Tab-separated table of C-alpha atoms in Angstrom:
chain	number	residue	atom	x	y	z
K	1	MET	CA	0.835	27.067	18.995
K	2	MET	CA	-0.779	24.034	20.587
K	3	ARG	CA	1.261	20.966	21.455
K	4	PRO	CA	1.285	18.105	18.914
K	5	GLN	CA	0.060	15.583	21.493
K	6	ASP	CA	-3.002	17.776	22.057
K	7	LEU	CA	-3.953	17.559	18.376
K	8	LEU	CA	-3.108	13.905	17.661
K	9	ARG	CA	-2.211	11.164	20.091
K	10	PRO	CA	-1.810	7.371	19.937
K	11	THR	CA	-4.526	5.307	21.653
K	12	PRO	CA	-5.367	1.581	21.657
K	13	ALA	CA	-7.969	2.270	18.955
K	14	GLY	CA	-5.515	4.194	16.765
K	15	LEU	CA	-4.347	7.744	16.168
K	16	TYR	CA	-6.887	10.026	17.870
K	17	CYS	CA	-7.674	13.739	17.481
K	18	PRO	CA	-9.205	14.934	20.781
K	19	PRO	CA	-10.406	18.398	19.662
K	20	GLY	CA	-12.079	16.943	16.562
K	21	ASP	CA	-13.112	13.664	18.242
K	22	PHE	CA	-12.058	11.486	15.303
K	23	TYR	CA	-9.522	8.772	14.559
K	24	ILE	CA	-7.195	8.240	11.620
K	25	ASP	CA	-7.189	4.624	10.361
K	26	PRO	CA	-8.574	3.206	13.627
K	27	VAL	CA	-8.060	-0.504	14.272
K	28	ARG	CA	-11.473	-0.968	15.884
K	29	PRO	CA	-14.940	0.527	15.200
K	30	VAL	CA	-15.239	4.183	16.279
K	31	ASP	CA	-17.788	6.969	15.901
K	32	ARG	CA	-15.774	9.039	13.389
K	33	ALA	CA	-12.872	7.898	11.235
K	34	VAL	CA	-10.638	9.394	8.556
K	35	ILE	CA	-9.335	6.568	6.342
K	36	THR	CA	-6.119	7.033	4.359
K	37	HIS	CA	-6.518	4.085	1.958
K	38	GLY	CA	-8.373	0.849	1.320
K	39	HIS	CA	-5.983	-1.834	2.632
K	40	SER	CA	-7.570	-3.919	5.361
K	41	ASP	CA	-5.145	-2.926	8.119
K	42	HIS	CA	-6.140	0.735	7.640
K	43	ALA	CA	-9.730	0.525	6.368
K	44	ARG	CA	-12.124	-1.464	8.510
K	45	ALA	CA	-15.903	-1.737	8.490
K	46	GLY	CA	-18.217	-0.788	11.324
K	47	HIS	CA	-17.424	2.908	11.942
K	48	GLY	CA	-20.213	5.371	12.591
K	49	ALA	CA	-18.887	7.842	10.005
K	50	VAL	CA	-16.032	7.586	7.512
K	51	MET	CA	-14.303	10.371	5.601
K	52	ALA	CA	-12.004	9.367	2.718
K	53	THR	CA	-11.356	9.960	-0.956
K	54	PRO	CA	-14.110	8.798	-3.324
K	55	GLU	CA	-11.864	5.974	-4.545
K	56	THR	CA	-11.165	4.685	-1.038
K	57	LEU	CA	-14.869	4.724	-0.204
K	58	ALA	CA	-15.556	2.768	-3.402
K	59	ILE	CA	-12.881	0.215	-2.483
K	60	MET	CA	-14.383	-0.206	0.983
K	61	ALA	CA	-17.840	-0.692	-0.527
K	62	VAL	CA	-16.491	-3.413	-2.860
K	63	ARG	CA	-14.775	-5.208	-0.028
K	64	TYR	CA	-17.226	-4.798	2.843
K	65	GLY	CA	-20.575	-4.014	1.208
K	66	ALA	CA	-22.410	-0.750	0.698
K	67	ASP	CA	-23.328	-0.488	4.391
K	68	PHE	CA	-19.720	-0.676	5.686
K	69	ALA	CA	-20.270	2.517	7.747
K	70	GLY	CA	-23.185	4.427	9.211
K	71	ARG	CA	-22.479	7.339	6.872
K	72	THR	CA	-19.693	8.408	4.526
K	73	GLN	CA	-18.150	11.653	3.318
K	74	ALA	CA	-16.178	11.739	0.074
K	75	VAL	CA	-13.413	14.346	0.010
K	76	ASP	CA	-11.329	15.098	-3.069
K	77	TYR	CA	-7.580	15.697	-2.903
K	78	GLY	CA	-6.862	19.209	-1.668
K	79	GLU	CA	-10.402	19.900	-0.479
K	80	ARG	CA	-10.498	21.527	2.940
K	81	THR	CA	-13.086	20.303	5.406
K	82	SER	CA	-13.700	20.571	9.135
K	83	ILE	CA	-14.350	17.882	11.717
K	84	GLY	CA	-15.301	19.245	15.120
K	85	GLY	CA	-13.551	22.532	14.319
K	86	VAL	CA	-10.319	20.848	13.175
K	87	GLU	CA	-9.304	21.388	9.555
K	88	VAL	CA	-8.622	18.177	7.631
K	89	ARG	CA	-7.274	17.979	4.094
K	90	LEU	CA	-6.384	14.871	2.081
K	91	VAL	CA	-3.367	14.915	-0.242
K	92	PRO	CA	-2.013	12.082	-2.435
K	93	ALA	CA	0.123	9.350	-0.838
K	94	GLY	CA	1.100	7.408	-3.996
K	95	HIS	CA	0.416	4.054	-2.331
K	96	VAL	CA	-2.669	2.653	-4.128
K	97	LEU	CA	-5.729	4.047	-5.889
K	98	GLY	CA	-7.266	6.793	-3.736
K	99	SER	CA	-4.572	6.657	-1.057
K	100	ALA	CA	-4.113	9.869	0.898
K	101	GLN	CA	-2.203	11.608	3.620
K	102	ALA	CA	-4.356	13.300	6.247
K	103	VAL	CA	-3.261	16.896	6.866
K	104	VAL	CA	-4.663	17.955	10.247
K	105	SER	CA	-4.443	21.609	11.317
K	106	GLN	CA	-5.513	23.694	14.313
K	107	GLY	CA	-4.129	26.652	16.219
K	108	GLY	CA	-1.259	27.162	13.781
K	109	LEU	CA	-0.073	23.548	14.122
K	110	ILE	CA	0.072	21.333	11.013
K	111	MET	CA	0.428	17.570	11.358
K	112	VAL	CA	0.533	15.084	8.471
K	113	ALA	CA	-0.469	11.460	9.004
K	114	SER	CA	0.922	9.934	5.827
K	115	GLY	CA	-0.562	6.429	6.107
K	116	ASP	CA	1.349	4.118	3.757
K	117	TYR	CA	3.208	5.806	0.913
K	118	LYS	CA	5.802	5.436	-1.817
K	119	ARG	CA	7.696	7.975	-3.865
K	120	ARG	CA	8.280	6.339	-7.234
K	121	ARG	CA	5.979	6.587	-10.219
K	122	ASP	CA	2.940	4.321	-10.231
K	123	PRO	CA	0.715	4.326	-13.347
K	124	THR	CA	-2.308	3.307	-11.262
K	125	CYS	CA	-2.476	6.138	-8.719
K	126	VAL	CA	-1.661	9.801	-8.094
K	127	ALA	CA	1.917	10.494	-6.998
K	128	PHE	CA	2.867	11.352	-3.418
K	129	GLU	CA	2.630	15.065	-2.624
K	130	PRO	CA	5.205	16.370	-0.101
K	131	THR	CA	3.401	18.657	2.349
K	132	PRO	CA	5.441	20.893	4.692
K	133	CYS	CA	4.322	20.461	8.289
K	134	HIS	CA	5.402	20.736	11.908
K	135	VAL	CA	4.951	17.006	12.621
K	136	PHE	CA	5.213	14.269	9.986
K	137	ILE	CA	3.832	10.843	10.923
K	138	SER	CA	5.531	8.180	8.826
K	139	GLU	CA	5.498	4.441	8.364
K	140	ALA	CA	8.826	2.576	8.465
K	141	THR	CA	8.084	-0.708	6.679
K	142	PHE	CA	11.458	-0.578	4.922
K	143	GLY	CA	13.129	1.735	7.407
K	144	LEU	CA	16.664	0.330	7.257
K	145	PRO	CA	19.521	1.425	4.948
K	146	VAL	CA	19.747	-2.079	3.474
K	147	PHE	CA	16.385	-1.588	1.730
K	148	VAL	CA	17.068	0.071	-1.628
K	149	HIS	CA	14.525	-1.142	-4.169
K	150	PRO	CA	15.518	-1.470	-7.837
K	151	PRO	CA	13.505	0.297	-10.576
K	152	ASP	CA	10.228	-1.542	-11.074
K	153	THR	CA	10.684	-1.377	-14.848
K	154	GLU	CA	13.819	-3.521	-14.495
K	155	GLU	CA	11.949	-6.074	-12.405
K	156	ILE	CA	9.134	-6.265	-14.958
K	157	GLN	CA	11.708	-6.773	-17.710
K	158	ARG	CA	12.982	-9.801	-15.771
K	159	LEU	CA	9.464	-11.228	-15.941
K	160	VAL	CA	9.156	-10.456	-19.659
K	161	LEU	CA	12.563	-12.076	-20.304
K	162	SER	CA	11.505	-15.214	-18.444
K	163	LEU	CA	8.356	-15.409	-20.552
K	164	ALA	CA	10.498	-15.327	-23.671
K	165	GLN	CA	12.941	-17.908	-22.326
K	166	PHE	CA	10.267	-20.362	-21.149
K	167	PRO	CA	7.335	-20.007	-23.566
K	168	GLU	CA	5.987	-23.428	-22.618
K	169	ARG	CA	5.554	-22.536	-18.928
K	170	ALA	CA	2.856	-20.481	-17.212
K	171	HIS	CA	4.161	-17.572	-15.148
K	172	LEU	CA	2.192	-17.351	-11.925
K	173	VAL	CA	2.731	-13.976	-10.218
K	174	GLY	CA	1.737	-13.526	-6.579
K	175	ALA	CA	0.522	-9.970	-5.997
K	176	TYR	CA	-1.846	-8.472	-3.440
K	177	ALA	CA	-5.290	-7.912	-4.897
K	178	LEU	CA	-5.536	-4.203	-4.095
K	179	GLY	CA	-2.901	-2.019	-5.701
K	180	LYS	CA	-0.047	-4.398	-6.428
K	181	ALA	CA	-1.951	-6.574	-8.927
K	182	GLN	CA	-3.165	-3.597	-10.953
K	183	ARG	CA	0.284	-2.003	-10.888
K	184	ILE	CA	1.879	-5.197	-12.214
K	185	ILE	CA	-0.696	-5.331	-14.997
K	186	ARG	CA	-0.062	-1.712	-16.016
K	187	LEU	CA	3.713	-2.156	-15.902
K	188	LEU	CA	3.406	-5.211	-18.136
K	189	ARG	CA	1.306	-3.199	-20.587
K	190	GLU	CA	3.903	-0.442	-20.624
K	191	ALA	CA	6.585	-3.085	-21.277
K	192	GLY	CA	4.701	-4.125	-24.421
K	193	TRP	CA	2.753	-7.168	-23.173
K	194	GLU	CA	-0.520	-6.947	-25.122
K	195	ARG	CA	-1.868	-10.467	-24.678
K	196	PRO	CA	-4.676	-11.207	-22.194
K	197	ILE	CA	-3.495	-11.389	-18.596
K	198	TYR	CA	-5.203	-14.057	-16.522
K	199	VAL	CA	-6.297	-13.209	-12.978
K	200	HIS	CA	-7.589	-15.017	-9.913
K	201	GLY	CA	-11.276	-14.503	-9.215
K	202	ALA	CA	-10.491	-12.626	-5.985
K	203	MET	CA	-9.176	-9.749	-8.098
K	204	GLU	CA	-12.038	-9.332	-10.546
K	205	ARG	CA	-14.108	-6.694	-8.757
K	206	LEU	CA	-11.110	-4.586	-7.792
K	207	ASN	CA	-9.816	-4.745	-11.361
K	208	ASP	CA	-13.228	-3.558	-12.541
K	209	LEU	CA	-13.120	-0.716	-10.030
K	210	TYR	CA	-9.683	0.407	-11.185
K	211	GLN	CA	-10.803	0.442	-14.805
K	212	ALA	CA	-13.974	2.345	-13.910
K	213	SER	CA	-11.705	4.868	-12.151
K	214	GLY	CA	-9.760	5.500	-15.351
K	215	VAL	CA	-6.893	2.992	-15.000
K	216	PRO	CA	-6.789	0.954	-18.251
K	217	LEU	CA	-5.681	-2.630	-17.651
K	218	GLY	CA	-6.139	-4.045	-21.144
K	219	PRO	CA	-7.610	-7.480	-21.895
K	220	LEU	CA	-8.078	-9.606	-18.777
K	221	ALA	CA	-9.479	-13.104	-18.333
K	222	LEU	CA	-10.391	-15.158	-15.294
K	223	ALA	CA	-8.118	-18.125	-14.621
K	224	THR	CA	-11.042	-20.431	-13.909
K	225	GLY	CA	-12.424	-23.604	-15.424
K	226	LEU	CA	-9.053	-24.652	-16.789
K	227	LYS	CA	-7.769	-28.159	-17.364
K	228	GLY	CA	-4.361	-29.356	-16.278
K	229	GLY	CA	-1.334	-27.976	-18.115
K	230	ALA	CA	-3.108	-24.759	-19.038
K	231	LEU	CA	-1.787	-21.327	-20.048
K	232	GLY	CA	1.734	-22.135	-21.096
K	233	GLY	CA	3.521	-18.893	-21.965
K	234	GLU	CA	0.869	-16.743	-20.298
K	235	VAL	CA	0.869	-14.482	-17.228
K	236	VAL	CA	-1.426	-15.377	-14.345
K	237	ILE	CA	-1.774	-12.997	-11.383
K	238	ALA	CA	-3.121	-14.300	-8.094
K	239	PRO	CA	-3.034	-13.560	-4.359
K	240	PRO	CA	0.245	-14.824	-2.837
K	241	SER	CA	-1.412	-17.649	-0.930
K	242	ALA	CA	-2.934	-19.027	-4.141
K	243	ILE	CA	0.411	-19.615	-5.858
K	244	GLN	CA	1.244	-22.175	-3.161
K	245	ASP	CA	-2.212	-23.758	-3.179
K	246	ARG	CA	-3.818	-26.623	-5.122
K	247	TRP	CA	-5.264	-23.926	-7.370
K	248	ALA	CA	-1.816	-23.472	-8.961
K	249	ARG	CA	-1.517	-27.094	-10.077
K	250	ARG	CA	-3.731	-26.565	-13.117
K	251	PHE	CA	-1.094	-24.513	-14.939
K	252	ALA	CA	1.630	-25.661	-17.320
K	253	GLU	CA	4.863	-26.167	-15.337
K	254	PRO	CA	4.278	-22.876	-13.522
K	255	ILE	CA	7.147	-20.546	-12.733
K	256	THR	CA	6.201	-18.940	-9.435
K	257	ALA	CA	6.925	-15.253	-9.011
K	258	PHE	CA	6.078	-12.898	-6.159
K	259	ALA	CA	6.006	-9.081	-6.337
K	260	SER	CA	6.986	-7.563	-2.989
K	261	GLY	CA	9.616	-5.343	-1.456
K	262	TRP	CA	10.496	-8.294	0.757
K	263	MET	CA	11.702	-10.253	-2.249
K	264	GLY	CA	14.963	-8.363	-1.873
K	265	VAL	CA	15.557	-10.571	1.166
K	266	ARG	CA	16.634	-13.898	-0.323
K	267	ALA	CA	15.635	-15.878	2.753
K	268	ARG	CA	12.020	-14.722	2.354
K	269	ALA	CA	11.966	-15.731	-1.299
K	270	ARG	CA	13.361	-19.176	-0.450
K	271	GLN	CA	10.916	-19.547	2.423
K	272	ARG	CA	7.997	-18.985	0.051
K	273	GLY	CA	9.469	-21.217	-2.655
K	274	VAL	CA	9.532	-18.326	-5.127
K	275	GLU	CA	11.366	-19.103	-8.349
K	276	LEU	CA	11.264	-15.550	-9.752
K	277	PRO	CA	11.308	-12.916	-6.965
K	278	LEU	CA	10.247	-9.456	-8.157
K	279	VAL	CA	11.323	-6.603	-5.884
K	280	ILE	CA	8.344	-4.317	-6.460
K	281	SER	CA	7.034	-2.493	-3.408
K	282	ASP	CA	4.151	-0.128	-2.729
K	283	HIS	CA	6.073	1.327	0.217
K	284	ALA	CA	8.968	3.791	0.335
K	285	ASP	CA	12.449	2.317	0.650
K	286	TRP	CA	15.191	3.817	2.841
K	287	PRO	CA	16.362	6.529	0.396
K	288	GLU	CA	12.757	7.528	-0.292
K	289	LEU	CA	11.885	7.721	3.402
K	290	THR	CA	14.839	9.950	4.250
K	291	ARG	CA	14.342	12.089	1.119
K	292	THR	CA	10.739	12.597	2.175
K	293	PHE	CA	11.814	13.790	5.609
K	294	ASP	CA	14.190	16.261	3.959
K	295	GLU	CA	11.512	17.579	1.593
K	296	VAL	CA	8.739	17.858	4.170
K	297	ALA	CA	11.188	19.434	6.660
K	298	PRO	CA	9.185	18.753	9.834
K	299	GLU	CA	10.232	19.886	13.281
K	300	GLU	CA	9.329	16.434	14.556
K	301	VAL	CA	8.809	12.954	13.080
K	302	TRP	CA	6.552	10.283	14.550
K	303	ILE	CA	7.135	6.739	13.308
K	304	THR	CA	4.072	4.525	13.451
K	305	HIS	CA	5.043	0.989	12.456
K	306	GLY	CA	7.880	-0.958	10.911
K	307	ARG	CA	11.617	-0.706	11.544
K	308	GLU	CA	11.727	2.532	13.473
K	309	GLU	CA	15.227	2.217	14.986
K	310	GLY	CA	17.056	3.177	11.798
K	311	LEU	CA	14.869	6.215	11.158
K	312	LEU	CA	15.089	7.319	14.782
K	313	ARG	CA	18.874	7.304	14.458
K	314	TRP	CA	18.744	9.149	11.114
K	315	CYS	CA	16.566	11.841	12.680
K	316	GLU	CA	18.953	12.134	15.630
K	317	LEU	CA	21.911	12.703	13.304
K	318	ALA	CA	19.869	15.196	11.236
K	319	GLY	CA	18.857	17.154	14.332
K	320	VAL	CA	15.150	16.322	13.993
K	321	ARG	CA	13.109	15.313	17.036
K	322	ALA	CA	11.589	11.858	16.588
K	323	ARG	CA	9.567	9.297	18.492
K	324	ALA	CA	8.183	5.825	17.849
K	325	LEU	CA	4.431	5.509	18.363
K	326	ARG	CA	4.361	1.698	18.129
K	327	LEU	CA	0.746	1.598	17.057
K	328	VAL	CA	-0.520	-1.970	16.828
K	329	GLY	CA	-2.761	-3.538	14.206
K	330	TYR	CA	-0.903	-2.565	11.033
K	331	ASP	CA	0.708	-5.158	8.771
K	332	GLU	CA	4.012	-5.110	6.971
K	333	GLU	CA	3.740	-4.960	3.193
K	334	GLY	CA	0.548	-6.901	2.674
K	335	GLU	CA	1.535	-9.719	5.047
K	336	GLY	CA	-2.059	-10.060	6.240
K	337	GLU	CA	-3.769	-8.505	3.264
K	338	GLN	CA	-4.543	-11.560	1.165
K	339	ASN	CA	-6.482	-13.317	3.918
K	340	VAL	CA	-9.014	-10.522	4.194
K	341	LEU	CA	-9.209	-9.913	0.457
K	342	GLU	CA	-9.812	-13.520	-0.458
K	343	GLY	CA	-12.679	-13.678	1.977
K	344	ALA	CA	-14.182	-10.348	0.968
K	345	VAL	CA	-13.730	-10.182	-2.788
């Protein structure tokens, strides 16, 4: 069996496969790229060739234009393909619409680059698929034991309860435009909220894409052209930066909410001036990360970004070899996402 570092290795441009001459989620333009999902820190324009799921390619086209790459190759979940003689297969990651893990195989060695992932149910995307492998490459955004996220249904019920308690006030929910916003909308629908949900204009095209991909969002309306004191008792979803902007002043005594795994850290909620923090994350928390390692049962774990120290120690105690790759260019949960989305959508 070949050595893992001969099949995939970290480089300044990103995770590189020498025998196949391609990169996974490169942070700069390259000749050939495999993209795990559409968030801006993983999916960038300017590559010579891009392979991804059809949904991820559609997201990139919405955000960057139809000519975002020299050529594209759509690959369905589970479909086996070859790049330079290296087998590549995409399996669901459960992060956002179209998100995938890249399963890379050659010479009897199987490596899984999981991208960003979560393990709990999400009504807007296919659930994570554990894939046994020799080397599992994992994020560590919430890689400390203190991060145990509550059920998202409970967090949505807190929002619904606030709407009932303060029917005269608009509820302005900060949520990243790709993935989180659509998930919040679907969770509200499942909680029984049937009224129109108002959205920032930066989310319109991605909402349309989700619905065209078979994710029903119900009645939506743009929160534009409104006079002061508007939308009392209604839900408005906007990029996080917008809820602290002049744009938010048009709404009736707005209650500001923010949906993020970081809202479990009270200091972050206070720092953002969030009145109703909603701990809803599109990343795995500590129990989900360690459960994933148990299920995948790799011989070795590589940790790409986040809080790797806790997971390195967990692997040591579990008798699993582990290393931190410290790849640069990847954000924590959406911390840089809204800036790109607001400019592109």
